[in-house]
Amino acid sequence: MLGGSSQNARIKRILDQDSVILIHGVLTGIFLLEVVLFSAYESITELLIILLGSALWVTVGGIRYYNALSVNKYPALYLTIYHVVFGLFFALYESAYSPYLLIWLVVGYLTHHFYGIRGLIITSGVTALVLLNQAFRSLPSDTNFGEYLRFIGVQMLIFGTISLFFSITGKLNSQDRKILAASVNKAQIERQRITSLINSMGDGVISTDEQGIIKLYNAAALNILDTNARIEEMNVSDVMNIIDKSAKVVNIISEASKRNINIVSTEYLMVYPDGEKINLYLNISPIKLSFQQNSEKGYIISFRDITHEKSLEEERNEFISVVSHELRTPIAITEANISNAQFLAEKGNNPGAIRTSLEAAHKQALFLANMINDLSTLSRAERGKLDMKTESIDPREIMKSLVEDYTKEAATKGLEFSTSIAGDVPESINSNRLYVREILQNFITNSIKYTKEGGVSVVLKGRQDGVEFSVKDTGIGISKSDQKRVFDKFFRSEDFRTRESSGTGLGLYVTKKLMRLINAEISLKSKLNEGSVFTVFIPDLTKDTNRQ
Ligand code: ADP
């Protein structure tokens, strides 16, 4: 994922690792070369000590190499160890003419790196002491003092010149490093700024190279891809399975490379390993870093899940087409009947036929009024909870008003309308009066509409945290297959008895929407030719805070 990796630390680490290889590698090399090529040991014990020493030295080097104990953190400790080890090594083991004396240059470089020119002077001092010691040890005893000095002088001259060279280039390097560090620092801040900007975006963002290998990505990308694995260095087509509308797999990188311009699409789908699909908004932009021919190229892919928007859009389109279709027929019938009535009226001799035409038109007008009513309730329900007010309602009072409203209507069809209250019904519950009434009205009007004999009864029961209303009828009943669809929009049963009475097929769909707004639960039990029971549980919303 996107994160700032410290360039400065990397430079330091490389320097540290190089010096480890040089110092530890060279000294181990000396030992092993001398031991293997020149058999420079006097007994097996001495050989073992030399080999053990080398192994120890390599181990220390290894620990340092892997940064467990960085020389950058403890420079004084390491440099003291190096001075002591090399000092002893040359003083006790090597001759004055040893070419390995050059290892002091590496130590000099290191002290200069950490302590500047003062560090170099200290190392030079230690080197001079070592040389002096070696001169005394290895030159023939009759050599005079002048020769000693000349010998040391020559060696110090060589060492000094090279050290000076190191020092000067080191100083230049250190200036370069300071400039580099400053610009690295600036770049790091920029990078962090961009990193947090991209990571805080809601859209998934993936940056790839020209072949589609992922180089960077943000947290949202992982969210949408539904993974928490590292996807760096993977091919984007392995982590995003994109298909088009005809289910053909699309390689977005090759699409983008063909067109070489921004691709923006809302037509693609992404398929998850378990087969689930989501609609994607996808934007692929080629990266043009500069106009140089061989600058790095690649793509920035940004994407988001638009399944919800897509389904809303599809639902809206379908709804408009269905509603306009449903409205067309009654309007056509109304129009035909009215023009027929007009025609008859012009002739002026058939009042009975005019009346029939007008009655038919009136019926359709009532149907249209019903449908518009349902549609407006639906749009209110669609507007959601924002508009919903809860209030204290008395369930018994609702039952009373139902009796007032429906006894007469049922009686005109020769049906009995009864209500009863069972169990412990609370005095009041908190919900939305209008919605509760509308739900019950829909059930009762349907029951009256689809019942020819018998009656309709409403039972009110108290339940934990709410009340339950059951509307039972002895009507035509609903077949098992229709039971699954009665709450769908514009669904009307194919049963001819249903078609005898007019209806929009929106009542129960609206009921379902309203029910969601007040967290009500509906269940339906029905048997064809025997009757139906619609039961709704209305929760007390004061006790139902976690469900709101
Ligand atoms: P409609 O305007 O057609 O009544 P609804 O959405 O209210 O629309 O009901 C959808 C369908 O469910 C009805 O057309 C009918 O087939 C069936 N239905 C609903 N309630 C009953 C019932 N009490 N008895 C039998 N069928 C019913």
XYZ file of C-alpha atoms and ligand atoms in Angstrom:
575
model
C 0.000 0.000 0.000
C 0.999 3.612 -0.174
C 3.512 4.582 2.528
C 6.610 6.767 2.909
C 9.839 4.788 2.752
C 12.731 6.829 3.963
C 15.207 7.464 1.180
C 17.655 8.874 3.700
C 17.610 5.728 5.756
C 18.220 3.716 2.618
C 21.321 5.738 1.721
C 22.651 5.282 5.251
C 21.949 1.580 5.175
C 23.802 1.102 1.907
C 26.791 3.013 3.247
C 26.702 0.927 6.336
C 26.450 -2.332 4.405
C 29.294 -1.382 2.036
C 31.585 -0.611 4.907
C 30.671 -3.918 6.541
C 31.567 -5.876 3.442
C 34.840 -4.006 3.113
C 36.010 -4.215 6.686
C 34.751 -7.608 7.669
C 35.256 -9.123 4.249
C 38.832 -7.847 3.820
C 39.984 -8.952 7.234
C 38.382 -12.384 6.907
C 39.943 -12.627 3.462
C 43.391 -11.852 4.869
C 43.109 -14.527 7.494
C 41.815 -17.178 5.168
C 44.265 -16.339 2.363
C 47.205 -16.519 4.700
C 45.995 -19.667 6.311
C 45.033 -21.485 3.096
C 47.650 -20.195 0.642
C 50.641 -19.572 2.847
C 49.935 -21.986 5.732
C 50.705 -19.129 8.095
C 50.144 -21.009 11.337
C 52.427 -22.912 13.579
C 50.135 -25.474 15.150
C 46.664 -26.895 14.741
C 45.580 -24.962 17.850
C 46.692 -21.720 16.209
C 44.805 -22.674 13.017
C 41.672 -23.317 15.068
C 42.043 -19.996 16.884
C 42.464 -18.182 13.545
C 39.404 -19.925 12.040
C 37.343 -19.286 15.180
C 38.397 -15.648 15.141
C 37.373 -15.375 11.470
C 34.011 -16.983 12.189
C 33.414 -14.550 15.046
C 34.415 -11.646 12.850
C 32.053 -12.799 10.065
C 29.237 -13.219 12.602
C 29.687 -9.647 13.888
C 29.729 -8.534 10.237
C 26.532 -10.490 9.557
C 24.718 -8.959 12.512
C 25.772 -5.538 11.361
C 24.913 -6.240 7.750
C 21.345 -7.064 8.604
C 21.176 -3.854 10.577
C 20.553 -5.521 13.908
C 23.199 -3.303 15.417
C 23.730 -0.440 13.050
C 27.028 1.382 12.903
C 24.919 4.461 12.294
C 23.507 4.136 15.803
C 26.701 3.237 17.598
C 29.530 4.729 15.506
C 31.825 5.368 18.474
C 31.490 1.771 19.678
C 32.216 0.278 16.287
C 35.044 2.602 15.374
C 36.749 1.955 18.741
C 36.421 -1.812 18.172
C 37.848 -1.462 14.655
C 40.792 0.613 15.807
C 41.605 -1.778 18.628
C 41.177 -4.927 16.511
C 43.219 -3.611 13.598
C 45.806 -2.075 15.875
C 46.362 -5.403 17.649
C 46.199 -7.337 14.390
C 48.936 -5.320 12.745
C 50.983 -4.927 15.893
C 51.103 -8.631 16.678
C 50.594 -10.375 13.398
C 51.466 -8.411 10.257
C 54.872 -7.203 9.096
C 55.725 -3.592 8.302
C 55.454 -4.286 4.581
C 51.999 -5.842 4.731
C 49.780 -4.671 1.877
C 46.844 -5.100 4.233
C 47.850 -1.893 5.923
C 45.604 -0.316 3.320
C 42.614 -1.453 5.404
C 43.304 1.666 7.522
C 42.006 3.613 4.562
C 38.594 2.039 5.023
C 38.651 2.789 8.744
C 39.791 6.333 7.918
C 36.894 6.682 5.525
C 34.443 5.574 8.178
C 35.776 7.877 10.918
C 35.715 10.713 8.432
C 32.150 9.883 7.537
C 31.002 10.044 11.151
C 33.393 12.518 12.776
C 34.738 14.523 9.864
C 38.365 15.657 9.664
C 38.865 15.179 13.444
C 37.971 11.534 13.080
C 40.438 11.183 10.236
C 43.205 12.745 12.355
C 42.587 10.233 15.158
C 42.718 7.298 12.721
C 45.888 8.743 11.173
C 47.400 8.944 14.656
C 46.550 5.322 15.410
C 47.926 4.298 12.016
C 51.169 6.175 12.713
C 51.544 4.359 16.051
C 50.922 1.023 14.327
C 53.511 1.837 11.677
C 56.007 2.912 14.285
C 55.529 -0.316 16.159
C 55.889 -2.355 13.008
C 58.972 -0.458 11.950
C 60.615 -1.285 15.257
C 59.527 -4.865 15.042
C 60.313 -5.776 11.497
C 63.224 -3.637 10.311
C 66.710 -5.139 10.881
C 68.161 -4.113 14.255
C 71.151 -2.321 12.723
C 68.923 0.051 10.750
C 69.619 3.578 11.881
C 67.107 6.076 13.231
C 67.017 8.091 9.983
C 65.942 5.010 8.078
C 63.136 4.396 10.605
C 61.853 7.868 10.073
C 62.149 7.701 6.301
C 60.225 4.440 6.285
C 57.448 5.774 8.461
C 57.454 9.025 6.531
C 56.936 7.257 3.189
C 54.113 5.142 4.588
C 52.416 8.106 6.249
C 52.804 10.084 3.034
C 50.995 7.397 1.056
C 48.340 7.018 3.763
C 48.018 10.775 4.222
C 47.624 11.462 0.483
C 44.973 8.853 0.059
C 43.208 9.923 3.247
C 43.287 13.523 2.087
C 41.768 12.421 -1.181
C 39.056 10.597 0.774
C 38.558 13.556 2.982
C 38.125 15.992 0.094
C 35.803 13.769 -1.913
C 34.029 12.854 1.332
C 33.482 16.526 2.077
C 32.121 17.057 -1.428
C 30.003 13.975 -0.996
C 28.735 15.197 2.322
C 27.690 18.485 0.719
C 25.954 16.558 -2.035
C 24.386 14.376 0.577
C 23.050 17.381 2.460
C 21.481 18.751 -0.733
C 20.209 15.294 -1.589
C 18.847 14.794 1.926
C 17.049 18.140 1.728
C 15.443 17.308 -1.590
C 14.666 13.767 -0.445
C 13.023 15.280 2.611
C 10.969 17.620 0.477
C 9.987 14.787 -1.845
C 9.041 12.718 1.193
C 6.737 15.427 2.531
C 5.165 15.763 -0.916
C 4.768 12.021 -1.102
C 3.198 11.834 2.343
C 0.785 14.582 1.392
C -0.241 12.758 -1.778
C -0.349 9.457 0.109
C -2.771 10.738 2.716
C -4.813 12.465 0.040
C -5.160 9.267 -1.992
C -5.697 7.114 1.078
C -8.518 9.330 2.272
C -10.345 9.019 -1.034
C -13.457 6.891 -1.214
C -12.643 5.717 -4.730
C -10.230 2.856 -5.212
C -6.988 4.008 -6.865
C -4.387 1.704 -8.386
C -1.262 2.774 -10.200
C 0.321 0.266 -12.569
C 3.244 0.144 -14.956
C 2.807 -0.258 -18.689
C 2.224 -4.005 -18.386
C -0.452 -3.581 -15.732
C 1.757 -4.589 -12.799
C 0.451 -2.880 -9.673
C 2.892 -0.430 -8.133
C 0.720 1.550 -5.733
C -2.808 1.358 -4.403
C -4.928 2.926 -1.699
C -7.021 1.532 1.144
C -10.303 2.013 -0.729
C -8.991 -0.163 -3.581
C -8.570 -3.068 -1.154
C -12.043 -2.408 0.234
C -13.685 -2.592 -3.167
C -11.583 -5.599 -4.212
C -12.650 -7.142 -0.888
C -9.204 -8.343 0.048
C -6.597 -7.547 2.650
C -3.757 -9.260 0.828
C -0.837 -7.285 -0.600
C -1.477 -6.729 -4.273
C 1.782 -5.001 -5.107
C 3.587 -6.458 -8.120
C 0.502 -8.455 -9.120
C -1.074 -7.984 -12.504
C -4.170 -5.835 -12.314
C -6.133 -8.336 -14.412
C -5.441 -10.973 -11.727
C -6.978 -8.884 -8.978
C -9.791 -7.250 -10.970
C -11.914 -9.612 -12.985
C -13.730 -7.171 -15.265
C -16.442 -8.213 -17.683
C -18.628 -6.233 -20.047
C -22.417 -6.398 -20.405
C -22.220 -9.489 -22.584
C -20.130 -11.216 -19.866
C -16.975 -11.048 -22.005
C -13.763 -10.693 -19.986
C -12.150 -7.290 -20.539
C -8.446 -6.623 -20.166
C -8.587 -2.999 -19.158
C -4.870 -2.398 -19.625
C -4.847 -3.568 -23.222
C -8.047 -1.570 -23.838
C -6.342 1.499 -22.418
C -3.147 0.936 -24.397
C -5.127 0.562 -27.612
C -6.905 3.855 -27.136
C -4.151 5.763 -25.299
C -6.669 8.229 -23.872
C -8.708 8.321 -20.685
C -11.296 5.567 -20.505
C -14.326 6.421 -18.402
C -17.034 3.799 -18.183
C -19.987 2.824 -16.041
C -20.805 -0.189 -18.181
C -18.315 -2.681 -16.779
C -18.916 -5.212 -14.029
C -16.425 -6.729 -11.634
C -16.798 -10.373 -10.660
C -15.624 -11.581 -7.249
C -14.162 -15.087 -6.815
C -17.484 -16.279 -5.336
C -19.320 -15.148 -8.476
C -20.886 -11.995 -7.012
C -20.922 -9.086 -9.446
C -20.846 -5.354 -8.889
C -21.260 -2.468 -11.300
C -18.139 -0.359 -11.563
C -17.397 3.225 -12.378
C -13.986 2.857 -13.989
C -11.543 5.558 -15.031
C -8.227 4.562 -16.587
C -5.762 7.324 -17.373
C -2.406 6.747 -18.991
C 0.465 8.288 -17.005
C 2.509 10.738 -19.015
C 5.320 11.727 -16.693
C 7.264 13.814 -19.169
C 7.878 14.241 -22.815
C 11.103 12.267 -22.643
C 11.074 9.217 -24.814
C 12.108 6.675 -22.230
C 10.385 8.044 -19.130
C 8.377 5.523 -17.132
C 4.813 4.998 -18.320
C 1.810 3.290 -16.794
C -1.814 3.755 -15.823
C -3.859 5.188 -12.988
C -7.047 3.222 -12.458
C -9.719 4.726 -10.250
C -12.919 2.842 -9.578
C -15.976 2.708 -7.345
C -18.916 0.410 -6.724
C -21.999 1.901 -8.390
C -24.250 -1.138 -8.061
C -26.691 0.758 -5.853
C -26.925 3.754 -8.215
C -27.268 1.422 -11.184
C -30.074 -0.583 -9.626
C -31.856 2.619 -8.583
C -31.531 3.921 -12.110
C -32.793 0.661 -13.585
C -35.640 0.527 -11.079
C -36.621 4.104 -11.892
C -36.579 3.447 -15.628
C -38.630 0.287 -15.197
C -41.051 2.043 -12.885
C -41.645 4.893 -15.315
C -42.245 2.457 -18.152
C -44.635 0.307 -16.094
C -46.571 3.269 -14.715
C -46.981 4.848 -18.127
C -48.122 1.486 -19.443
C -50.602 1.033 -16.591
C -51.996 4.528 -17.068
C -52.354 4.241 -20.818
C -55.194 1.649 -20.792
C -57.603 3.386 -18.369
C -56.984 6.742 -20.028
C -57.703 5.215 -23.437
C -60.892 3.593 -22.136
C -61.998 6.842 -20.464
C -61.285 8.821 -23.610
C -63.145 6.305 -25.815
C -66.200 6.283 -23.536
C -66.368 10.056 -23.264
C -66.105 10.550 -27.041
C -68.745 7.851 -27.456
C -70.998 9.728 -25.008
C -70.321 12.963 -26.895
C -71.222 11.304 -30.170
C -74.431 9.879 -28.708
C -75.308 13.218 -27.158
C -74.918 14.928 -30.537
C -77.397 12.481 -32.007
C -79.508 13.178 -28.940
C -81.712 10.124 -28.905
C -80.114 7.525 -26.588
C -79.788 8.666 -22.976
C -79.373 5.063 -21.701
C -76.288 4.449 -23.866
C -74.839 7.840 -22.922
C -75.232 6.946 -19.264
C -73.509 3.545 -19.770
C -70.569 5.212 -21.532
C -70.242 7.846 -18.845
C -70.415 5.210 -16.117
C -67.621 3.246 -17.772
C -65.546 6.429 -18.072
C -66.276 7.283 -14.446
C -65.108 3.825 -13.327
C -61.818 4.302 -15.126
C -61.476 7.809 -13.690
C -61.941 6.342 -10.200
C -59.338 3.702 -10.999
C -56.933 6.426 -12.122
C -57.642 8.394 -8.945
C -56.861 5.271 -6.924
C -53.672 4.685 -8.769
C -52.529 8.277 -8.350
C -53.352 7.951 -4.687
C -51.233 4.813 -4.414
C -48.410 6.456 -6.338
C -48.399 9.467 -4.066
C -48.345 7.246 -0.971
C -45.524 5.338 -2.590
C -43.501 8.445 -3.252
C -44.079 9.497 0.347
C -42.861 6.102 1.500
C -39.854 6.325 -0.827
C -38.873 9.637 0.688
C -38.039 7.561 3.699
C -37.621 7.991 7.380
C -36.540 11.611 7.202
C -40.131 12.691 6.852
C -41.485 10.237 9.380
C -42.748 11.469 12.719
C -43.533 9.054 15.497
C -46.263 9.697 18.014
C -48.075 7.924 20.771
C -50.973 5.929 19.309
C -53.654 3.923 21.020
C -54.129 0.554 19.233
C -57.687 0.184 20.589
C -58.664 3.516 19.127
C -57.340 2.392 15.738
C -59.511 -0.719 15.984
C -62.527 1.448 16.795
C -61.992 3.676 13.776
C -61.587 0.610 11.524
C -65.015 -0.633 12.656
C -66.485 2.783 11.874
C -64.894 2.909 8.458
C -65.400 -0.608 7.152
C -68.551 -2.141 8.672
C -70.722 -0.347 6.132
C -68.471 -1.112 3.172
C -68.393 -4.802 4.097
C -72.142 -4.875 4.610
C -72.798 -3.529 1.102
C -71.096 -6.692 -0.163
C -73.068 -8.827 2.287
C -69.972 -9.455 4.412
C -69.578 -9.385 8.135
C -66.843 -7.156 9.599
C -65.717 -7.971 13.120
C -62.890 -6.989 15.426
C -61.567 -8.506 18.641
C -58.820 -7.786 21.132
C -56.821 -10.628 22.632
C -54.351 -10.678 25.495
C -52.513 -7.815 27.087
C -52.645 -4.896 24.670
C -50.643 -1.821 25.746
C -52.430 1.499 26.258
C -50.276 3.135 23.640
C -47.314 2.479 21.421
C -44.976 4.840 19.671
C -45.229 4.651 15.893
C -46.652 6.545 12.931
C -50.452 6.665 13.021
C -50.885 7.399 9.335
C -48.656 4.530 8.190
C -50.216 2.007 10.596
C -53.657 2.997 9.348
C -52.608 2.835 5.722
C -51.158 -0.660 6.141
C -54.330 -1.931 7.841
C -56.570 -0.188 5.316
C -54.764 -1.918 2.460
C -55.247 -5.333 4.059
C -58.905 -4.726 4.909
C -59.915 -3.244 1.520
C -58.196 -6.184 -0.203
C -59.981 -8.655 2.088
C -63.339 -7.063 1.353
C -62.505 -6.860 -2.363
C -61.421 -10.491 -2.707
C -64.107 -12.052 -0.519
C -67.550 -12.986 -1.812
C -69.035 -14.775 1.171
C -68.398 -14.838 4.879
C -66.558 -11.968 6.376
C -63.448 -10.121 7.441
C -62.170 -10.046 10.992
C -59.366 -8.029 12.572
C -57.687 -9.318 15.731
C -55.466 -7.105 17.901
C -52.924 -8.791 20.178
C -50.321 -7.436 22.550
C -46.826 -8.679 21.976
C -43.501 -7.976 23.618
C -42.365 -4.498 22.501
C -45.373 -3.867 20.284
C -48.744 -5.012 19.004
C -49.930 -7.348 16.284
C -52.899 -6.903 13.964
C -54.255 -9.870 11.946
C -56.677 -9.311 9.089
C -58.461 -12.519 8.240
C -60.914 -13.161 5.425
C -62.883 -16.053 3.997
C -62.171 -14.995 0.411
C -60.688 -16.460 -2.736
C -57.310 -17.076 -1.107
C -53.884 -16.753 -2.713
C -52.052 -19.645 -4.365
C -48.610 -20.624 -3.032
C -46.809 -19.259 -6.088
C -48.708 -15.952 -5.930
C -47.978 -15.598 -2.216
C -44.326 -14.988 -3.069
C -45.233 -12.138 -5.414
C -48.157 -10.281 -3.846
C -45.819 -7.616 -2.422
C -44.181 -6.961 -5.819
C -45.093 -3.768 -7.579
C -48.003 -3.963 -10.036
C -48.544 -7.614 -9.218
C -52.121 -8.821 -9.631
C -53.070 -12.470 -9.584
C -53.990 -14.067 -12.890
C -57.020 -15.597 -11.085
C -60.155 -14.466 -12.957
C -61.848 -13.697 -9.642
C -59.145 -11.151 -8.907
C -59.635 -9.604 -12.308
C -63.354 -9.180 -11.615
C -62.521 -6.275 -9.347
C -60.292 -3.420 -10.315
C -56.959 -2.856 -8.689
C -53.585 -1.271 -9.354
C -51.321 -3.956 -7.954
C -49.589 -1.252 -5.932
C -51.395 -1.570 -2.582
C -49.278 -4.309 -1.047
C -46.085 -2.917 -2.611
C -46.774 0.390 -0.861
C -47.632 -1.538 2.301
C -44.220 -3.207 2.230
C -42.489 0.170 1.852
C -44.467 1.698 4.736
C -43.836 -1.336 6.871
C -40.069 -0.857 6.474
C -40.349 2.744 7.621
C -41.893 1.778 10.939
C -39.910 -1.477 11.249
C -43.087 -3.523 11.056
C -43.031 -7.208 10.109
C -45.603 -8.818 7.859
C -46.544 -12.440 7.442
C -49.104 -14.025 5.167
C -50.982 -17.287 5.501
C -53.437 -18.214 2.784
C -55.123 -21.146 1.143
C -56.735 -20.995 -2.238
C -60.571 -20.887 -2.001
C -60.441 -20.765 1.799
C -59.146 -17.350 2.684
C -56.144 -15.344 3.773
C -54.626 -13.954 6.975
C -52.314 -10.941 6.734
C -50.534 -10.354 10.058
C -48.505 -7.289 10.870
C -46.367 -6.709 13.947
C -46.078 -3.014 14.812
C -43.126 -2.438 17.159
C -43.171 0.246 19.805
C -40.467 2.514 18.418
C -39.486 3.921 21.817
C -38.371 0.401 22.807
C -37.054 -0.265 19.378
C -34.281 2.301 19.215
C -31.686 -0.093 17.856
C -33.860 -0.986 14.924
C -34.558 2.591 13.863
P -54.645 -4.682 -5.984
O -54.821 -3.263 -6.319
O -54.681 -5.555 -7.193
O -55.535 -5.167 -4.909
P -52.523 -5.205 -4.131
O -51.074 -4.888 -4.208
O -53.282 -4.678 -2.981
O -53.154 -4.764 -5.495
O -52.641 -6.777 -4.147
C -51.935 -7.516 -5.071
C -52.593 -8.819 -5.406
O -52.579 -9.699 -4.288
C -54.042 -8.665 -5.737
O -54.229 -8.327 -7.078
C -54.570 -10.052 -5.425
O -54.296 -10.933 -6.500
C -53.739 -10.484 -4.251
N -54.404 -10.252 -2.966
C -54.153 -9.293 -2.073
N -54.910 -9.410 -0.972
C -55.700 -10.488 -1.168
C -56.698 -11.158 -0.402
N -57.053 -10.715 0.821
N -57.259 -12.255 -0.927
C -56.903 -12.714 -2.128
N -55.976 -12.133 -2.925
C -55.381 -11.039 -2.446
